[in-house]
Short mmCIF file of C-alpha atoms in Angstrom, two decimals:
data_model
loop_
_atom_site.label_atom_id
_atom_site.label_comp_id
_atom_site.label_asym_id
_atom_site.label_seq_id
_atom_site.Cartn_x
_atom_site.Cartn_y
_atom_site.Cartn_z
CA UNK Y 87 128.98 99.89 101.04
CA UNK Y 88 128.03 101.06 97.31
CA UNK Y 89 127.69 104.93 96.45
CA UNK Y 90 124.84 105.43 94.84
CA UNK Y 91 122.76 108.14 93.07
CA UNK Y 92 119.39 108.29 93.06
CA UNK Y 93 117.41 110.70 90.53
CA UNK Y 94 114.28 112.30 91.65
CA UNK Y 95 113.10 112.94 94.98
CA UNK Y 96 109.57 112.16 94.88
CA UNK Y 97 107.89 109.30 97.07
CA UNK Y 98 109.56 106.39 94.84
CA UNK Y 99 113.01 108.44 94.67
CA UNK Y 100 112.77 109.06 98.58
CA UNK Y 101 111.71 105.66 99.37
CA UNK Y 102 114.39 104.32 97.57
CA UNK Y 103 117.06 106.19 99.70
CA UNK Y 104 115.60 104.75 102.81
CA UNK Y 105 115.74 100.95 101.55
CA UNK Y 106 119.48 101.83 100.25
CA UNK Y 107 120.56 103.41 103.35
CA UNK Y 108 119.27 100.79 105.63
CA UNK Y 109 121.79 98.24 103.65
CA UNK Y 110 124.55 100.62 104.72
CA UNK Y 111 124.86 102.63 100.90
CA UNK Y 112 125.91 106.07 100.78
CA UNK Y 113 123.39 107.45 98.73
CA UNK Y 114 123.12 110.96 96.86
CA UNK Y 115 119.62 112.30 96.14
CA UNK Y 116 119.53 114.96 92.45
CA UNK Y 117 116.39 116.92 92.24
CA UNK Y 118 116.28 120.67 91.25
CA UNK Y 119 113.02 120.81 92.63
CA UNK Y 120 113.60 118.57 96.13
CA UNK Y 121 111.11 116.50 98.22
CA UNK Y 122 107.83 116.57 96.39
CA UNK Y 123 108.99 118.67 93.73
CA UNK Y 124 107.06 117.52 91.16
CA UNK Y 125 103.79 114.58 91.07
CA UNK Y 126 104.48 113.64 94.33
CA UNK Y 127 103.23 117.60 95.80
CA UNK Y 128 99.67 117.37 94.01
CA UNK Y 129 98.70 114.03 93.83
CA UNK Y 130 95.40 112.97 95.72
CA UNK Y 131 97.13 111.78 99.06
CA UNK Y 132 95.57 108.36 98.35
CA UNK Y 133 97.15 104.86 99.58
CA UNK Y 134 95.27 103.31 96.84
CA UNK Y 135 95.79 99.48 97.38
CA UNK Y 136 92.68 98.86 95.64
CA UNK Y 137 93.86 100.49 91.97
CA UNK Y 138 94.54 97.20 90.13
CA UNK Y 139 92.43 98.29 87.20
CA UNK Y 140 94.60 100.14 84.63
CA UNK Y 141 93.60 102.93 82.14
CA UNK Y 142 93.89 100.55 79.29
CA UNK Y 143 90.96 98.29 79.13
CA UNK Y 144 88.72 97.09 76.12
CA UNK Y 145 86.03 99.75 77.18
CA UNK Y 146 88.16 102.74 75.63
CA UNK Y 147 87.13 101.26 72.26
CA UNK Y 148 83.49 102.36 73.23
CA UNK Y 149 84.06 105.27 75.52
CA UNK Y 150 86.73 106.96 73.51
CA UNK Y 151 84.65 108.64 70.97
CA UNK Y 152 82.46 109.96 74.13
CA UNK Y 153 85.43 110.96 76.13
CA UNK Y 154 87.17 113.32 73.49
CA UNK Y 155 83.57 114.94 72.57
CA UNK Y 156 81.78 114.98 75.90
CA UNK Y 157 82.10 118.25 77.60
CA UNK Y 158 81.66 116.97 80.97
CA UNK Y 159 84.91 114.48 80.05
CA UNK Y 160 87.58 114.19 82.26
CA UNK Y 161 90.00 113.28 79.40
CA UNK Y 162 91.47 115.46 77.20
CA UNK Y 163 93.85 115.07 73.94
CA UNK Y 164 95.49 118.38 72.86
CA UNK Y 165 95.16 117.63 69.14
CA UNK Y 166 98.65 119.57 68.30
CA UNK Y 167 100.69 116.52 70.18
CA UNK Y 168 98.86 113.68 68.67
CA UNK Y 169 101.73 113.26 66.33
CA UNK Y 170 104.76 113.05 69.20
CA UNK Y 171 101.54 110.56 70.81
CA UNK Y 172 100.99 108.73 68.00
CA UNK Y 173 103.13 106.02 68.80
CA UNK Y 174 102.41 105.55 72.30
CA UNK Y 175 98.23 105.71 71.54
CA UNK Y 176 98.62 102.65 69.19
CA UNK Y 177 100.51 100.94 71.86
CA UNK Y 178 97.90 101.47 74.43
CA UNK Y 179 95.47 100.55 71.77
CA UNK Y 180 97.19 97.10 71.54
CA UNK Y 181 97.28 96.88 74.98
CA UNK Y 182 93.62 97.47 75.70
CA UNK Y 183 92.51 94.11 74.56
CA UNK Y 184 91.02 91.59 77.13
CA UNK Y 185 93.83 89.69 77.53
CA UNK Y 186 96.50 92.18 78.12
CA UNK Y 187 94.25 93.91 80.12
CA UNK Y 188 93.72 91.23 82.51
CA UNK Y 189 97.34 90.41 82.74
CA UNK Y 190 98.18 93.88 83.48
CA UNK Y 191 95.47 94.28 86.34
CA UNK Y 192 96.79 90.32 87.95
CA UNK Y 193 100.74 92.53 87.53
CA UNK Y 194 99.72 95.61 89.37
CA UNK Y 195 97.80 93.41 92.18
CA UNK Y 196 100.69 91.85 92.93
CA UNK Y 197 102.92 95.02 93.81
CA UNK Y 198 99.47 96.26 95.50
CA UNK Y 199 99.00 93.58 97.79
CA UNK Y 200 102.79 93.99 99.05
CA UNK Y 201 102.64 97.93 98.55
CA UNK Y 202 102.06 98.41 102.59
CA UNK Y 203 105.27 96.35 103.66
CA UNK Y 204 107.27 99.01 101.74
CA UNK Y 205 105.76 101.78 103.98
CA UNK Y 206 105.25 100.68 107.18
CA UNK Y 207 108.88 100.04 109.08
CA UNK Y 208 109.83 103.67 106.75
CA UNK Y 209 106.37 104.90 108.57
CA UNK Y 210 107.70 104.15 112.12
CA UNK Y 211 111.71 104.74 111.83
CA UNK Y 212 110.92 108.45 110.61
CA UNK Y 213 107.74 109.19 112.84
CA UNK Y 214 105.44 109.53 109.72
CA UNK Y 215 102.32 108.27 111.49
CA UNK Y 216 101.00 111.78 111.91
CA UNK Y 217 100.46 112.13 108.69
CA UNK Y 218 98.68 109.14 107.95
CA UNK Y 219 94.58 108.89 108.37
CA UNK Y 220 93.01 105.79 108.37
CA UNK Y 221 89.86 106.35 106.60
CA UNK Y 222 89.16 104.16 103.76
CA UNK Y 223 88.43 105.43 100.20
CA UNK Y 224 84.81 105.51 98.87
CA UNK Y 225 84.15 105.74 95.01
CA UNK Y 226 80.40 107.27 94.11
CA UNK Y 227 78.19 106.54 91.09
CA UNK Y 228 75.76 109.53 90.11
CA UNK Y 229 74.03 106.93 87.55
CA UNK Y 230 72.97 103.70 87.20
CA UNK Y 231 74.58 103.08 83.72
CA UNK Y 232 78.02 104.06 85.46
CA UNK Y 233 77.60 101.58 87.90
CA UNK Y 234 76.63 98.98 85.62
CA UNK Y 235 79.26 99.87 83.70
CA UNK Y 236 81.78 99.64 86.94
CA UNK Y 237 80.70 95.71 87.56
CA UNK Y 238 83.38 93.65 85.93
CA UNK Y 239 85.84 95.90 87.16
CA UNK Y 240 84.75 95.45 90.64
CA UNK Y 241 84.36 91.60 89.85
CA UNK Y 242 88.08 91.28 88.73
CA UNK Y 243 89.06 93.11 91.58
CA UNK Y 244 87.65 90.66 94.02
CA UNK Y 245 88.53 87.66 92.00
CA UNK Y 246 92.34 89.61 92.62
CA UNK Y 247 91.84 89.60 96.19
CA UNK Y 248 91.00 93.20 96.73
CA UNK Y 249 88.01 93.79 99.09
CA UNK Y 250 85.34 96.12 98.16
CA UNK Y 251 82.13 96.55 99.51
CA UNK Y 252 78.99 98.06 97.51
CA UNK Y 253 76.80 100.95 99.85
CA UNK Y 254 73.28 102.05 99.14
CA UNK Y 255 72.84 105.99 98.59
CA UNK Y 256 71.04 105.68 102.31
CA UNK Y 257 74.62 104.82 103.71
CA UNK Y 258 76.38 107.18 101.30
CA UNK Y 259 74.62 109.97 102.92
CA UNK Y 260 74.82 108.17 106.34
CA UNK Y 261 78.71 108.09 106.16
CA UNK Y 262 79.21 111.92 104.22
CA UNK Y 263 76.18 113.68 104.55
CA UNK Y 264 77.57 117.05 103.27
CA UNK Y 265 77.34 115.29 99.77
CA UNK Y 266 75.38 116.49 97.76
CA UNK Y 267 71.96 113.61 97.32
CA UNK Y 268 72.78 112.56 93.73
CA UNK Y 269 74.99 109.73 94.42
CA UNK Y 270 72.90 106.27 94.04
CA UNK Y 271 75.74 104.23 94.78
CA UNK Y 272 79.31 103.77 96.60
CA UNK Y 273 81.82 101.68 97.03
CA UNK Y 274 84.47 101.30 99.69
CA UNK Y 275 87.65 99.66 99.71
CA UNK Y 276 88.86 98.32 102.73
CA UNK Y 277 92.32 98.92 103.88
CA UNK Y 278 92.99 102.19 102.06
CA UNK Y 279 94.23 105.04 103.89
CA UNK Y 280 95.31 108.68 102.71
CA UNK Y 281 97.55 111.16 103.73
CA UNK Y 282 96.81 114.71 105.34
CA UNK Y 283 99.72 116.49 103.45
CA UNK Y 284 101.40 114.64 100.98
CA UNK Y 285 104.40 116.83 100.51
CA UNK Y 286 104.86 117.52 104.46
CA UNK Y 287 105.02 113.77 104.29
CA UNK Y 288 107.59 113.40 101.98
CA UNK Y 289 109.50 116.84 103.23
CA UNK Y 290 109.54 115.09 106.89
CA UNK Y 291 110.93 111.82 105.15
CA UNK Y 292 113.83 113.66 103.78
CA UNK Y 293 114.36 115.72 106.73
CA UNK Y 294 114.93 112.37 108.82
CA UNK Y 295 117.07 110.67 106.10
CA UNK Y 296 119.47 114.38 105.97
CA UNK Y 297 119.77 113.59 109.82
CA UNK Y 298 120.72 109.64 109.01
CA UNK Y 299 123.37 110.58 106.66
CA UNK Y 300 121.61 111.06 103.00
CA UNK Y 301 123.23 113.45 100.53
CA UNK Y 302 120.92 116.19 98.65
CA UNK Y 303 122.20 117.71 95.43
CA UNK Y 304 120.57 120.15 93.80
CA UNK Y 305 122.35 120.22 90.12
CA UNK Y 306 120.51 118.71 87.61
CA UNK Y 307 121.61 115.73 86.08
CA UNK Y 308 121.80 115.88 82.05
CA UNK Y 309 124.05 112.97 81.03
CA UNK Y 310 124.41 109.08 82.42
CA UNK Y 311 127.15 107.49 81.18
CA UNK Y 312 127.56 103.73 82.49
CA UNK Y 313 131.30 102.17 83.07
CA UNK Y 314 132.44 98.79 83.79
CA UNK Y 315 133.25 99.70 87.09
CA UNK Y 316 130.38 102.08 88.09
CA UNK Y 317 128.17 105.44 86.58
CA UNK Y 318 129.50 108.88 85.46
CA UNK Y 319 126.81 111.27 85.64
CA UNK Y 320 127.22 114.56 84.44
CA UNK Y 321 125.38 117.53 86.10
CA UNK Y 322 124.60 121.04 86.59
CA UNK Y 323 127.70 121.32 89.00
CA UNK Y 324 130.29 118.65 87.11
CA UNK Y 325 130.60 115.28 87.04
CA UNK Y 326 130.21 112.84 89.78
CA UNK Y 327 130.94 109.43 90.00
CA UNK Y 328 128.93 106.74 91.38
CA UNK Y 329 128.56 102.98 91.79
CA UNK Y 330 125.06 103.05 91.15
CA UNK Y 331 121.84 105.06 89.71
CA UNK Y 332 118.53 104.40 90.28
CA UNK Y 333 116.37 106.61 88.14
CA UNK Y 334 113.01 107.40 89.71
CA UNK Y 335 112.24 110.34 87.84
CA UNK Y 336 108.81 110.31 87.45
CA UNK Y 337 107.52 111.27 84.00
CA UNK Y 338 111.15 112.92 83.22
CA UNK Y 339 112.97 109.51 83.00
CA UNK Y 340 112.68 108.96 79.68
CA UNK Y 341 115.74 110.87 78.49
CA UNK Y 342 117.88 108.90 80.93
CA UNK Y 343 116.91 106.01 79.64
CA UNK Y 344 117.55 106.76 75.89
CA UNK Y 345 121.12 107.84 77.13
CA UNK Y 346 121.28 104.13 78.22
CA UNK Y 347 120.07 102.51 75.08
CA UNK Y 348 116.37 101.96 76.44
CA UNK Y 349 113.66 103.07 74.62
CA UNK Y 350 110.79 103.42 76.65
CA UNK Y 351 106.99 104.16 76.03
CA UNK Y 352 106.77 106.52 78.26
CA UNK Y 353 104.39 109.43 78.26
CA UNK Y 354 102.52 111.88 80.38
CA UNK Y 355 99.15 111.77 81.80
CA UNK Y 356 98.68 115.86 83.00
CA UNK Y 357 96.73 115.58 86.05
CA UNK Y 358 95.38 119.04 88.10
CA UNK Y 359 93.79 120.10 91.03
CA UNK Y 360 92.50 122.51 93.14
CA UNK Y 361 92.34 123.60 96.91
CA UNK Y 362 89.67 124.37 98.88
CA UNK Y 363 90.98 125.85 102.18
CA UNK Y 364 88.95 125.78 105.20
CA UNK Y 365 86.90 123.04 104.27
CA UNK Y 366 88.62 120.04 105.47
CA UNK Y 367 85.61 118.69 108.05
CA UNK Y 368 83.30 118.57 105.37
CA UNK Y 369 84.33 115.18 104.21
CA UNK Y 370 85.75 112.37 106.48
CA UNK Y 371 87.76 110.47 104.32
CA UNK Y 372 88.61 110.65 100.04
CA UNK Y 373 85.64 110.43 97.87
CA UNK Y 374 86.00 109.91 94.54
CA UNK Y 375 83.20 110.84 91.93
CA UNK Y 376 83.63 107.94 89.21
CA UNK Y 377 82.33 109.40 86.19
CA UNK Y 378 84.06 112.81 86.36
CA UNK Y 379 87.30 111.68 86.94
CA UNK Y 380 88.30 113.13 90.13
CA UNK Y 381 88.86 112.77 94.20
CA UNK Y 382 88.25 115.26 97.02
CA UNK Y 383 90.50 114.48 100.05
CA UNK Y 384 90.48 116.30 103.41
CA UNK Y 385 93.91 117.58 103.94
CA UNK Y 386 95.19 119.88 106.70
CA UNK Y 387 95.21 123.00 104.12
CA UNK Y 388 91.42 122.08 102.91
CA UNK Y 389 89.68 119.58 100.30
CA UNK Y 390 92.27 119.26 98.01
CA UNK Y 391 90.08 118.19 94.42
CA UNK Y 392 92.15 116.32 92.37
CA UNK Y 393 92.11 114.18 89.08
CA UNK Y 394 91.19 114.47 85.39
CA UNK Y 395 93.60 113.25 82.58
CA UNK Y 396 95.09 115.47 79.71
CA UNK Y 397 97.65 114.05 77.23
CA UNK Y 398 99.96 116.88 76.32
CA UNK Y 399 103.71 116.35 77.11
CA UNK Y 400 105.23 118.17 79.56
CA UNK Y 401 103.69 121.35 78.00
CA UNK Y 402 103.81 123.48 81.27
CA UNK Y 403 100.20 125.38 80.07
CA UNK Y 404 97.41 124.76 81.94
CA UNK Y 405 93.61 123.58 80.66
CA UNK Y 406 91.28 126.07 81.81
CA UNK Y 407 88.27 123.47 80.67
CA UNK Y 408 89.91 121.14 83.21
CA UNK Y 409 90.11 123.45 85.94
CA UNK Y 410 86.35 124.63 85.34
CA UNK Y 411 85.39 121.08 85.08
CA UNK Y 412 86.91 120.29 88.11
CA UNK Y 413 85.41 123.39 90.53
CA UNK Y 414 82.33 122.89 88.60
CA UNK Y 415 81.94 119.00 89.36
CA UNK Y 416 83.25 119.17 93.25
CA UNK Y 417 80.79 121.99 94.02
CA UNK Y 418 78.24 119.72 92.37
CA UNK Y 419 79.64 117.33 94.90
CA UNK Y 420 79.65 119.14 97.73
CA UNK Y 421 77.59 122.42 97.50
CA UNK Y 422 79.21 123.63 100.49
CA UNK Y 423 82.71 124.49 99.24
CA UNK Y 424 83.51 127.52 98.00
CA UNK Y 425 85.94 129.25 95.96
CA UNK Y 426 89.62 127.53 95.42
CA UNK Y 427 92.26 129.38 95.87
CA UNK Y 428 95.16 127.07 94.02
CA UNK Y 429 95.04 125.38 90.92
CA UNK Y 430 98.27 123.01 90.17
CA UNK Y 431 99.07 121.29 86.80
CA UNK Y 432 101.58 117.79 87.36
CA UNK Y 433 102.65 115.67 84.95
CA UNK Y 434 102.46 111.99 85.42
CA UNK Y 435 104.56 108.91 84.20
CA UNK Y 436 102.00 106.92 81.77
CA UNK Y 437 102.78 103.53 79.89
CA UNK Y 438 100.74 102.03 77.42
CA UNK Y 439 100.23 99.31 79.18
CA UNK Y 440 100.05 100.62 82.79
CA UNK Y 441 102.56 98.98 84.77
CA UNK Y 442 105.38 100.83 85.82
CA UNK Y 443 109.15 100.31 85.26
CA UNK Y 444 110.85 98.20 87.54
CA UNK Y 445 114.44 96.79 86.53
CA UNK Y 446 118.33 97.11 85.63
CA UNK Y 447 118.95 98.43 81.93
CA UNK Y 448 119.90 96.87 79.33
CA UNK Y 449 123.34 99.12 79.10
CA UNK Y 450 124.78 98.26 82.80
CA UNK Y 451 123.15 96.21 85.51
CA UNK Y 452 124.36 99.12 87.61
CA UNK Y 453 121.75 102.04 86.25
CA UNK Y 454 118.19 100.17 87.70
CA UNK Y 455 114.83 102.27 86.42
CA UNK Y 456 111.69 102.50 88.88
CA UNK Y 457 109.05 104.73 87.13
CA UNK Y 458 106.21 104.66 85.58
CA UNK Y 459 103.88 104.53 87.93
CA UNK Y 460 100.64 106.68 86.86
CA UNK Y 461 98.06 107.53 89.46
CA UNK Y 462 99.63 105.24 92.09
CA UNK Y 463 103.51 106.32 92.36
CA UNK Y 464 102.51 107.08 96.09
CA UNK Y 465 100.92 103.63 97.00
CA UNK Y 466 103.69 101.83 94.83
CA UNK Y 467 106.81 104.44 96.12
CA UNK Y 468 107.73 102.60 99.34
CA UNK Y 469 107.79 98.90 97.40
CA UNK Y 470 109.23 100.39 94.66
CA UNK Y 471 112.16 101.97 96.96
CA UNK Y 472 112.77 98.06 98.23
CA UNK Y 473 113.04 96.89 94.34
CA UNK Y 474 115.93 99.24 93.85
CA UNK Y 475 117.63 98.17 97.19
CA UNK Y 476 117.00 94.50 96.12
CA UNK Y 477 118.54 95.23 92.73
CA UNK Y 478 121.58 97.29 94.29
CA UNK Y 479 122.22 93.99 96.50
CA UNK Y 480 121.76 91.59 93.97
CA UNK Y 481 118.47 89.84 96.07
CA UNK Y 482 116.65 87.90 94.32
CA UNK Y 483 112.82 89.99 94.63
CA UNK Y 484 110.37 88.18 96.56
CA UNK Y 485 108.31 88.46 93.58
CA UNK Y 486 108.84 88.29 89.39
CA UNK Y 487 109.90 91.71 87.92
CA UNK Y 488 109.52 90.10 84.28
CA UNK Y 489 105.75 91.89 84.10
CA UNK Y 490 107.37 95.46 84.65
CA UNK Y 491 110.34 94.93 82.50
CA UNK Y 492 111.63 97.81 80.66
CA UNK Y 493 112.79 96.18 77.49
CA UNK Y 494 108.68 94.82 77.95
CA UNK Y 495 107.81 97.03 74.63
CA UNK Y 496 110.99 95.08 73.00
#
């Protein structure tokens, strides 16, 4: 048995403490902020096993002009960081050719079509299913051109193996009919499921793993410090020593890392979103509009609208424009909500070439990194949480970590 520390408590930092402690580690959770402190509370409670098409793609060559003008754009650069995002943007540049861009969606299929196995005995040991609804995800198209647009994606995700299945706007309004009649297309993915409360989810998880034996610690951590014979880390409340780290910080890791001697691109993608309450039966299941950017999910508090993508650090100010665009585009949506009642800013873990971080660094096999996971750190926490475990054991990983890497920007 190994003592190990795990950093962040979010559904990759959780799920790793569950595949550690079922191969008999003692394992320490640090997070200020506990379960779902950060990402993991405001995401769009989407199992997306279908997400195999990352950000970077040779359409932002196009689209970017459009995107940083367009008023109606779901993107947003705050001008006075473009020179701390300088260096990242020309990565993601590089890595938006056709080529990369293919590898990278063929990478993130493979931890997608494996991403349920690292939920579902995690689901059933810590009664979890209540959470869970089984509704699959449907994607809309207000325009033709947009769904033109969408066809090699949708292509390249069936030649990966993901099933998707075009609707007419007769069906669309068949399966939702709350929607508003502007949709002319949708597309459902098969197998997806989504969560009613996200952070009760992970709260619940944590709960069960306190009652198995797992160790909370509130401190913050500001120093790791790898040893030949384990990991000093140096926190809020002293030092601790541990035989392993895993550092599943989210879009915080970064400065671990560089106290390693790994340099990672990592940035952050700011995501928001808003909550409807007393709404939750006007949509069935999550129903993302493509060309704003966004999903509405029925959760047990309301329609929880969530999405859009600002690049601005971890700048804790929020982007009115973003929050207007969002109200403004869900109650063009669906005319019958009415006025939210929370807005939330979160900042999520972005690399340039949209595969997380899975691996040991380069200091000490004995600090492993899982991050980096962008809009799909919930559908990727669970496998993520059996890469560390794997890594801790020294198991070979049922599949090749070489295409998440983190010396991969080397």
């Amino acid at each position: 048995m190994a003592k190990v520390a795990v950093i962040g408590a979010g559904f990759v930092g959780l799920s790793a403490a569950y595949w550690l402690m079922r191969d008999g580690h003692q394992v320490t959770i640090y997070d200020p902020a506990g379960a779902a402190g950060g990402a993991s509370y405001g995401n769009a409670g989407t199992f997306a096993s279908y997400a195999c098409i990352p950000v970077n793609n040779p359409s932002v060559f196009r689209d970017l002009p459009r995107f940083l003008l367009s008023a109606d754009s779901p993107f947003r650069l705050r001008w006075g960081y473009l020179p701390q995002l300088a260096p990242w943007l020309a990565r993601f540049l590089l890595h938006s050719t056709e080529r990369r861009y293919h590898a990278a969606a063929s990478a993130l299929s493979v931890l997608l079509s494996r991403a349920y196995d690292g939920y579902a005995e995690m689901i059933e040991q810590a009664g979890l299913a209540r959470f869970i609804r089984r509704s699959e995800c449907l994607y809309l198209y207000s325009g033709g051109a947009a769904f033109r647009a969408a066809q090699p994606a949708l292509t390249l995700r069936r030649t990966l193996g993901i099933d998707c299945n075009v609707i007419s706007k007769s069906e669309v309004e068949q399966l939702e009919p709350q929607l508003n009649a502007i949709f002319e297309h949708g597309v459902l993915f098969p197998g997806s499921w989504f969560l009613s409360d996200p952070a009760a989810f992970l709260t619940a998880l944590q709960s069960w793993l306190v009652q198995s034996g797992l160790r909370l610690e509130s401190s913050a951590v500001h120093n790791i410090k790898p040893r030949t014979d384990g990991v000093l880390l140096e926190t809020g409340a002293g030092n601790a020593d541990h035989d392993h780290v895993a550092v599943c910080a989210g879009a915080h890791s970064r400065p671990f890392a560089s106290q390693c001697g790994d340099h990672i691109a990592l940035d952050t993608e700011r995501g928001y979103h808003l909550m409807y309450p007393g709404t939750t039966e006007l949509i069935s299941r999550p129903v993302g509009w493509a060309e704003r950017g966004f999903y509405m999910t029925p959760m047990e508090q309301g329609i929880r609208v969530a999405g859009t993508v600002e690049l601005a650090g971890l700048n804790q100010h929020k982007h009115q424009g973003l929050l207007d665009l969002l109200q403004f585009s869900s109650k063009r949506a669906l005319p019958a909500l009415t006025t939210p009642t929370e807005s939330w800013l979160g900042f999520r873990p972005t690399l340039p070439d949209g595969l997380p971080v899975l691996g040991r660094s380069r200091a000490s096999k004995r600090v492993i990194y899982a991050f980096g996971h962008q809009h799909i750190g919930l559908t990727l926490g669970g496998l993520s949480g059996t890469v560390v475990a794997d890594l801790v054991a020294g198991r070979a990983s049922p599949f090749s970590l070489a295409p998440y890497a983190p010396d991969r920007f080397n």
